[in-house]
Short mmCIF file of C-alpha atoms in Angstrom, two decimals:
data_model
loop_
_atom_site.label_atom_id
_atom_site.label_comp_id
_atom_site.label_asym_id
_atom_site.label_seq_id
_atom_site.Cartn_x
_atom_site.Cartn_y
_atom_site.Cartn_z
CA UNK A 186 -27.15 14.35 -20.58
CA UNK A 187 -29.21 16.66 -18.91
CA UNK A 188 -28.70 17.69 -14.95
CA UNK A 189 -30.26 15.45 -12.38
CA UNK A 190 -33.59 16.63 -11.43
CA UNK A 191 -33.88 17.72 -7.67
CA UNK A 192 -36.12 14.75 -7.20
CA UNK A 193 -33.14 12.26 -7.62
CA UNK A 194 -30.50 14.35 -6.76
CA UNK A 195 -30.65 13.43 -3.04
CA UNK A 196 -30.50 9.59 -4.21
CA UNK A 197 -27.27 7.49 -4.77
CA UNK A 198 -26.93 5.74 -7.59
CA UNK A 199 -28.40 2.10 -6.89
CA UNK A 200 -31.40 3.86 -4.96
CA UNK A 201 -32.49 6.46 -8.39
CA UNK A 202 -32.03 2.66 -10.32
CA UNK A 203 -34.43 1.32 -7.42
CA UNK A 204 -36.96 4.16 -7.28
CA UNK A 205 -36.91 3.83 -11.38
CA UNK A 206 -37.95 0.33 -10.80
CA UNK A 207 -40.20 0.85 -8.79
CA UNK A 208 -42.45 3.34 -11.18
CA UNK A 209 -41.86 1.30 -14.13
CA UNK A 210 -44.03 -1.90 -12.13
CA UNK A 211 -46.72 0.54 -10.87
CA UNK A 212 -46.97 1.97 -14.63
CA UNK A 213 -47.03 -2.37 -15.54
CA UNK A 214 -49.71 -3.02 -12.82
CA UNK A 215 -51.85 0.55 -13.94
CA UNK A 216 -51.71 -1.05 -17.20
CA UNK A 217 -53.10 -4.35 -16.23
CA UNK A 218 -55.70 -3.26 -14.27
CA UNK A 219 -56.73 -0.58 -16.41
CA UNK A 220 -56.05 1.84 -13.68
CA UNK A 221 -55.45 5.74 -14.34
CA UNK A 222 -51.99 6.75 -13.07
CA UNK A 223 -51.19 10.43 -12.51
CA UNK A 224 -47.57 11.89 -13.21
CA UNK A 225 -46.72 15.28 -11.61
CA UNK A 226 -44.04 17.29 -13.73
CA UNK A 227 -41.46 16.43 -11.22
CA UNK A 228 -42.03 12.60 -11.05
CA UNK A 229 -41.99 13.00 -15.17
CA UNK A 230 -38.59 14.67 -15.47
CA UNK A 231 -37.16 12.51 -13.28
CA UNK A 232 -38.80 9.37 -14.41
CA UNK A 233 -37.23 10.43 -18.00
CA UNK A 234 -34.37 11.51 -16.72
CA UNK A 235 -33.71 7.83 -15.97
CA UNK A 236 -35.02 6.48 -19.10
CA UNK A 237 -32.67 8.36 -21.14
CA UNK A 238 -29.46 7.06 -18.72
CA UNK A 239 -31.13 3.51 -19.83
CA UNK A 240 -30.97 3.48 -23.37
CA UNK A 241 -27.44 5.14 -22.94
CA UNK A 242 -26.72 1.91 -20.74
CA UNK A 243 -28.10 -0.27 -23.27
CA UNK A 244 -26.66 1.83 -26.62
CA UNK A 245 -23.50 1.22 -24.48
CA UNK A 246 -23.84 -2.93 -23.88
CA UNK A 247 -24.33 -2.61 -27.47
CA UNK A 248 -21.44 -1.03 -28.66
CA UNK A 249 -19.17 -3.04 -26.07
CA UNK A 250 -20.65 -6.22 -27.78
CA UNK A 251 -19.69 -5.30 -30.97
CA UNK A 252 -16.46 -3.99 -30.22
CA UNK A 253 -15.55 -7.18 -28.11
CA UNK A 254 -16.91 -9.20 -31.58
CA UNK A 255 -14.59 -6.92 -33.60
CA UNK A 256 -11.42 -7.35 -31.34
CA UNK A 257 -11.47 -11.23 -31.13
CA UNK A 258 -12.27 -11.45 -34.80
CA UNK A 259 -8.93 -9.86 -35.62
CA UNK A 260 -6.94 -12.03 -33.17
CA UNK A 261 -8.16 -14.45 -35.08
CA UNK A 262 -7.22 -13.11 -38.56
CA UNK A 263 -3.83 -12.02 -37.64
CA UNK A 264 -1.41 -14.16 -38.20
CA UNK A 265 1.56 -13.61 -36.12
CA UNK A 266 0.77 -15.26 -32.90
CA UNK A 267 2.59 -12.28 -30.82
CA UNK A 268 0.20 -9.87 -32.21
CA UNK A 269 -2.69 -12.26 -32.39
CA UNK A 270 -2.16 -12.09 -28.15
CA UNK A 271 -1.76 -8.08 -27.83
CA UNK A 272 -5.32 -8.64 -29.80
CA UNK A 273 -6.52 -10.30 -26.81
CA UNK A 274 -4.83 -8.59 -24.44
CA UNK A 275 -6.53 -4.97 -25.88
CA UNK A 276 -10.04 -6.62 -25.46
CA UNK A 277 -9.66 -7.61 -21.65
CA UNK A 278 -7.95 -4.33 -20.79
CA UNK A 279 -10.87 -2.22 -22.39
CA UNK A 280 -13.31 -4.71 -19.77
CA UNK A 281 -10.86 -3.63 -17.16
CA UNK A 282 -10.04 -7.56 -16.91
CA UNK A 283 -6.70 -8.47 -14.29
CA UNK A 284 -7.39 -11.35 -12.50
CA UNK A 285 -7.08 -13.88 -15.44
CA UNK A 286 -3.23 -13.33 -15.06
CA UNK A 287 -3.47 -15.58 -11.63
CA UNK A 288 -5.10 -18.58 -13.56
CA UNK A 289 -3.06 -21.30 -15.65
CA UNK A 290 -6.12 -23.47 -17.07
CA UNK A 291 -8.61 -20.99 -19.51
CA UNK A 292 -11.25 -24.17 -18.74
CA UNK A 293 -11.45 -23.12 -15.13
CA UNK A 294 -11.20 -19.29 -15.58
CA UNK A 295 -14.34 -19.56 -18.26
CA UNK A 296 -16.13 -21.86 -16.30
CA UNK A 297 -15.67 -19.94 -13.18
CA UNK A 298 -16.88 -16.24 -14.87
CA UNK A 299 -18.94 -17.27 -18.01
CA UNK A 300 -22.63 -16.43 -17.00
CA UNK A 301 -25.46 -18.40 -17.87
CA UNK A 302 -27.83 -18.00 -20.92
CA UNK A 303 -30.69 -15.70 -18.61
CA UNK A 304 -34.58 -16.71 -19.36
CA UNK A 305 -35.87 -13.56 -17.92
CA UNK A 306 -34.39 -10.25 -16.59
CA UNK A 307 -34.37 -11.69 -13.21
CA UNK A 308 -32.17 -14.56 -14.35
CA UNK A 309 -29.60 -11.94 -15.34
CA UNK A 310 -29.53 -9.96 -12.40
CA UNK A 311 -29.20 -13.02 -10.61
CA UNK A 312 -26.41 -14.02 -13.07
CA UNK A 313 -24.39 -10.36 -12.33
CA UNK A 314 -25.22 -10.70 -8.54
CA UNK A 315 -23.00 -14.00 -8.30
CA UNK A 316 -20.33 -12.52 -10.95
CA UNK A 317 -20.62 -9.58 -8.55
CA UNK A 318 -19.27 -12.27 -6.09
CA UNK A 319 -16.99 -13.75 -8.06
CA UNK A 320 -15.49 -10.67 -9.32
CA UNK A 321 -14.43 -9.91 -5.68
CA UNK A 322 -13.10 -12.44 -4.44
CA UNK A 323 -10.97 -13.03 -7.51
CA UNK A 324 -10.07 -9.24 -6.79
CA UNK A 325 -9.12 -10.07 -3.01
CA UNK A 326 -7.16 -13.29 -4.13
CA UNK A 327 -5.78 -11.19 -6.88
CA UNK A 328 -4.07 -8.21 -4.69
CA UNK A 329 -2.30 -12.01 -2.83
CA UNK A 330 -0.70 -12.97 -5.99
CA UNK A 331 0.26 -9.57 -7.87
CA UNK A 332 2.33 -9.26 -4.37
CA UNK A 333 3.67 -12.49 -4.40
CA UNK A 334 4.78 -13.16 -8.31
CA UNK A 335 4.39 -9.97 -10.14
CA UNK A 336 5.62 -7.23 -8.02
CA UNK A 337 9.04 -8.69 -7.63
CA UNK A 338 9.45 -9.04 -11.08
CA UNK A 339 8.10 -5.92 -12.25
CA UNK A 340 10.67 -4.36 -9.81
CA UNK A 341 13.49 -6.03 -10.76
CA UNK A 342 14.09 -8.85 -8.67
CA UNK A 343 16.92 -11.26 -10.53
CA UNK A 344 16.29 -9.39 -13.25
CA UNK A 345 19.39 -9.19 -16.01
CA UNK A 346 19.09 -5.17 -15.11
CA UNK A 347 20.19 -3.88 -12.57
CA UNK A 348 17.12 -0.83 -12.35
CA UNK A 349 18.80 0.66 -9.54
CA UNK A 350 21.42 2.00 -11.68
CA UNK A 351 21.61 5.96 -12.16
CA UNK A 352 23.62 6.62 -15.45
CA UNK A 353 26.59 9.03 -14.96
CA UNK A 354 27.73 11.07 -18.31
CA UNK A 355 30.75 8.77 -18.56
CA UNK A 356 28.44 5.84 -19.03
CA UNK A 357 27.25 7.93 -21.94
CA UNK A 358 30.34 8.66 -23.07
CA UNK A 359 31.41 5.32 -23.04
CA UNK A 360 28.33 3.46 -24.79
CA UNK A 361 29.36 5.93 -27.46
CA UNK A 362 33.28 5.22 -27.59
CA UNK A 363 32.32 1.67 -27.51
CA UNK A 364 29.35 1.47 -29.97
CA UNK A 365 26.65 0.26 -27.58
CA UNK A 366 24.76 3.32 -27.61
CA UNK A 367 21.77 0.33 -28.50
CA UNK A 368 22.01 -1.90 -24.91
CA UNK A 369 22.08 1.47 -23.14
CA UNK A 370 19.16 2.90 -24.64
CA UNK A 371 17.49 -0.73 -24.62
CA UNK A 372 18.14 -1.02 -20.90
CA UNK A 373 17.05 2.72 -20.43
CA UNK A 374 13.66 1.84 -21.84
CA UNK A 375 13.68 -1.36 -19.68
CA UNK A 376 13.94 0.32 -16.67
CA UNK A 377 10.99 2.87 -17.69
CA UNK A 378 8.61 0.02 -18.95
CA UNK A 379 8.95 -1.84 -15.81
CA UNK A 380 8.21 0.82 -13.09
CA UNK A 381 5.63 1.78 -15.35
CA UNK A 382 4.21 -1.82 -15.11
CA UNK A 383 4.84 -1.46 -11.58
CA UNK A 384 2.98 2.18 -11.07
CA UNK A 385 -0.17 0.64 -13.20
CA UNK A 386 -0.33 -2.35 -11.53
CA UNK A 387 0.60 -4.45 -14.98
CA UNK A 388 -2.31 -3.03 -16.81
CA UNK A 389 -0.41 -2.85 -20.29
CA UNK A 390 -2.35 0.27 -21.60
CA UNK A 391 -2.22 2.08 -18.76
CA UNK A 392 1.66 1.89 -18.62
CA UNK A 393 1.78 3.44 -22.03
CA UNK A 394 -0.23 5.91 -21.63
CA UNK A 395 1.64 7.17 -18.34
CA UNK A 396 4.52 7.29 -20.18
CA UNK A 397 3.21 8.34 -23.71
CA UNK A 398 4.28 5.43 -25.78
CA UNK A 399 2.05 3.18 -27.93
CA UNK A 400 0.34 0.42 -26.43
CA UNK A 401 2.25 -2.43 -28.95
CA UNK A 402 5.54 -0.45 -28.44
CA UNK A 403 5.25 -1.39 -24.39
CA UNK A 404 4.41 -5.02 -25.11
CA UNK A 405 7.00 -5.46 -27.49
CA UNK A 406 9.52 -3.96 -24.44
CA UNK A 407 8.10 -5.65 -22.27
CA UNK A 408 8.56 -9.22 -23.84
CA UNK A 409 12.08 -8.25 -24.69
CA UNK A 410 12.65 -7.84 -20.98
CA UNK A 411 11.08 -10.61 -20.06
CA UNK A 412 12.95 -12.71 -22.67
CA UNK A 413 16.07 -11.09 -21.31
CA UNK A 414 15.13 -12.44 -17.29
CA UNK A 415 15.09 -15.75 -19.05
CA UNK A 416 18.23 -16.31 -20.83
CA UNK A 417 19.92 -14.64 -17.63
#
């Protein structure tokens, strides 16, 4: 992408999208009424400038679309239902999706965020205004609940691991006399899933990549863990 021109430079974001609006309905009306419309070199670069950042937007929408397409498809071809979820659980990650966690009934989750078919371009941005809306005060009610049911758990809480334990050689030593070498590597990699969980604020692919695991290696942990909290 080329460097802002000076024109827009001095502009945040929303007001370059506003002043962009603006010249493409004077350009409409000039059009319309057949009248002559002048661009200075500056008001062209920048006018550009903004064009080109809209077809990225658009080549972007795009490729999300078909990506989103892609990812559902193959939770719907794979046959294990564990993986079929980690599927789904990729696609609303990528969208940078949380607050469905907080909702028991998918009816009232899609009803609540699924946006109406637009008419018109002023449909949609109505449409994303309310989302908008939505979207934060789902966030706000969100921040409530992560305290309230998935911090505790993430740090431990009755958890069949204890994570506050620091592992002295002899433990070592011990797992090895014993032959349980397994439970004290599982629990190891317990512990370091869960504060991970905890430091990413339960975003699954965000975990692994803080602490350089695959994404389907955490969730697999992760589930053991949580299978573990329920048998205790």
């Amino acid at each position: 992408m080329n460097t802002v021109p000076e024109k827009l430079n001095a502009m945040k974001p929303q007001e370059r999208w506003e002043w962009f609006d603006r010249q493409k309905e004077i350009l409409r009306e000039a059009a319309k009424s057949g009248t002559k419309v002048e661009l200075t070199p500056e008001l062209a670069e920048s006018f550009m400038y903004m064009a080109d950042i809209d077809q990225l937007k658009y080549c972007e929408m795009v490729t999300m679309h078909h990506n989103a397409v892609v990812v559902a498809a193959s939770a719907l071809i794979e046959s294990d239902f564990d993986n079929a979820r980690d599927w789904l659980l990729n696609l609303v990650e990528q969208a940078n999706e949380v607050t469905w966690q907080m909702y028991t009934n998918a009816q009232e989750f899609y009803d609540r965020n699924q946006l109406n078919w637009p008419d018109s371009a002023e449909d949609h941005e109505k449409n994303i205004a309310q989302s908008k809306l939505k979207a934060k005060e789902d966030a706000e009610k969100f921040d409530v609940w992560y305290e309230q049911n998935m911090k505790p758990l993430l740090s431990g809480g009755s958890a069949p691991v204890d994570n506050s334990v620091v592992f002295r050689m002899s433990d070592i030593d011990q797992a090895i006399k014993t032959g349980k070498t397994k439970d004290l590597i599982e629990h190891l990699e317990d512990i370091i899933v869960q504060k991970a969980l905890l430091a990413a604020y339960g975003n699954l692919t965000r975990a692994a990549a803080m602490i350089s695991i695959n994404r389907g290696t955490l969730a697999k942990r992760n589930n053991r863990y949580l299978q573990k909290r329920a048998a205790a």
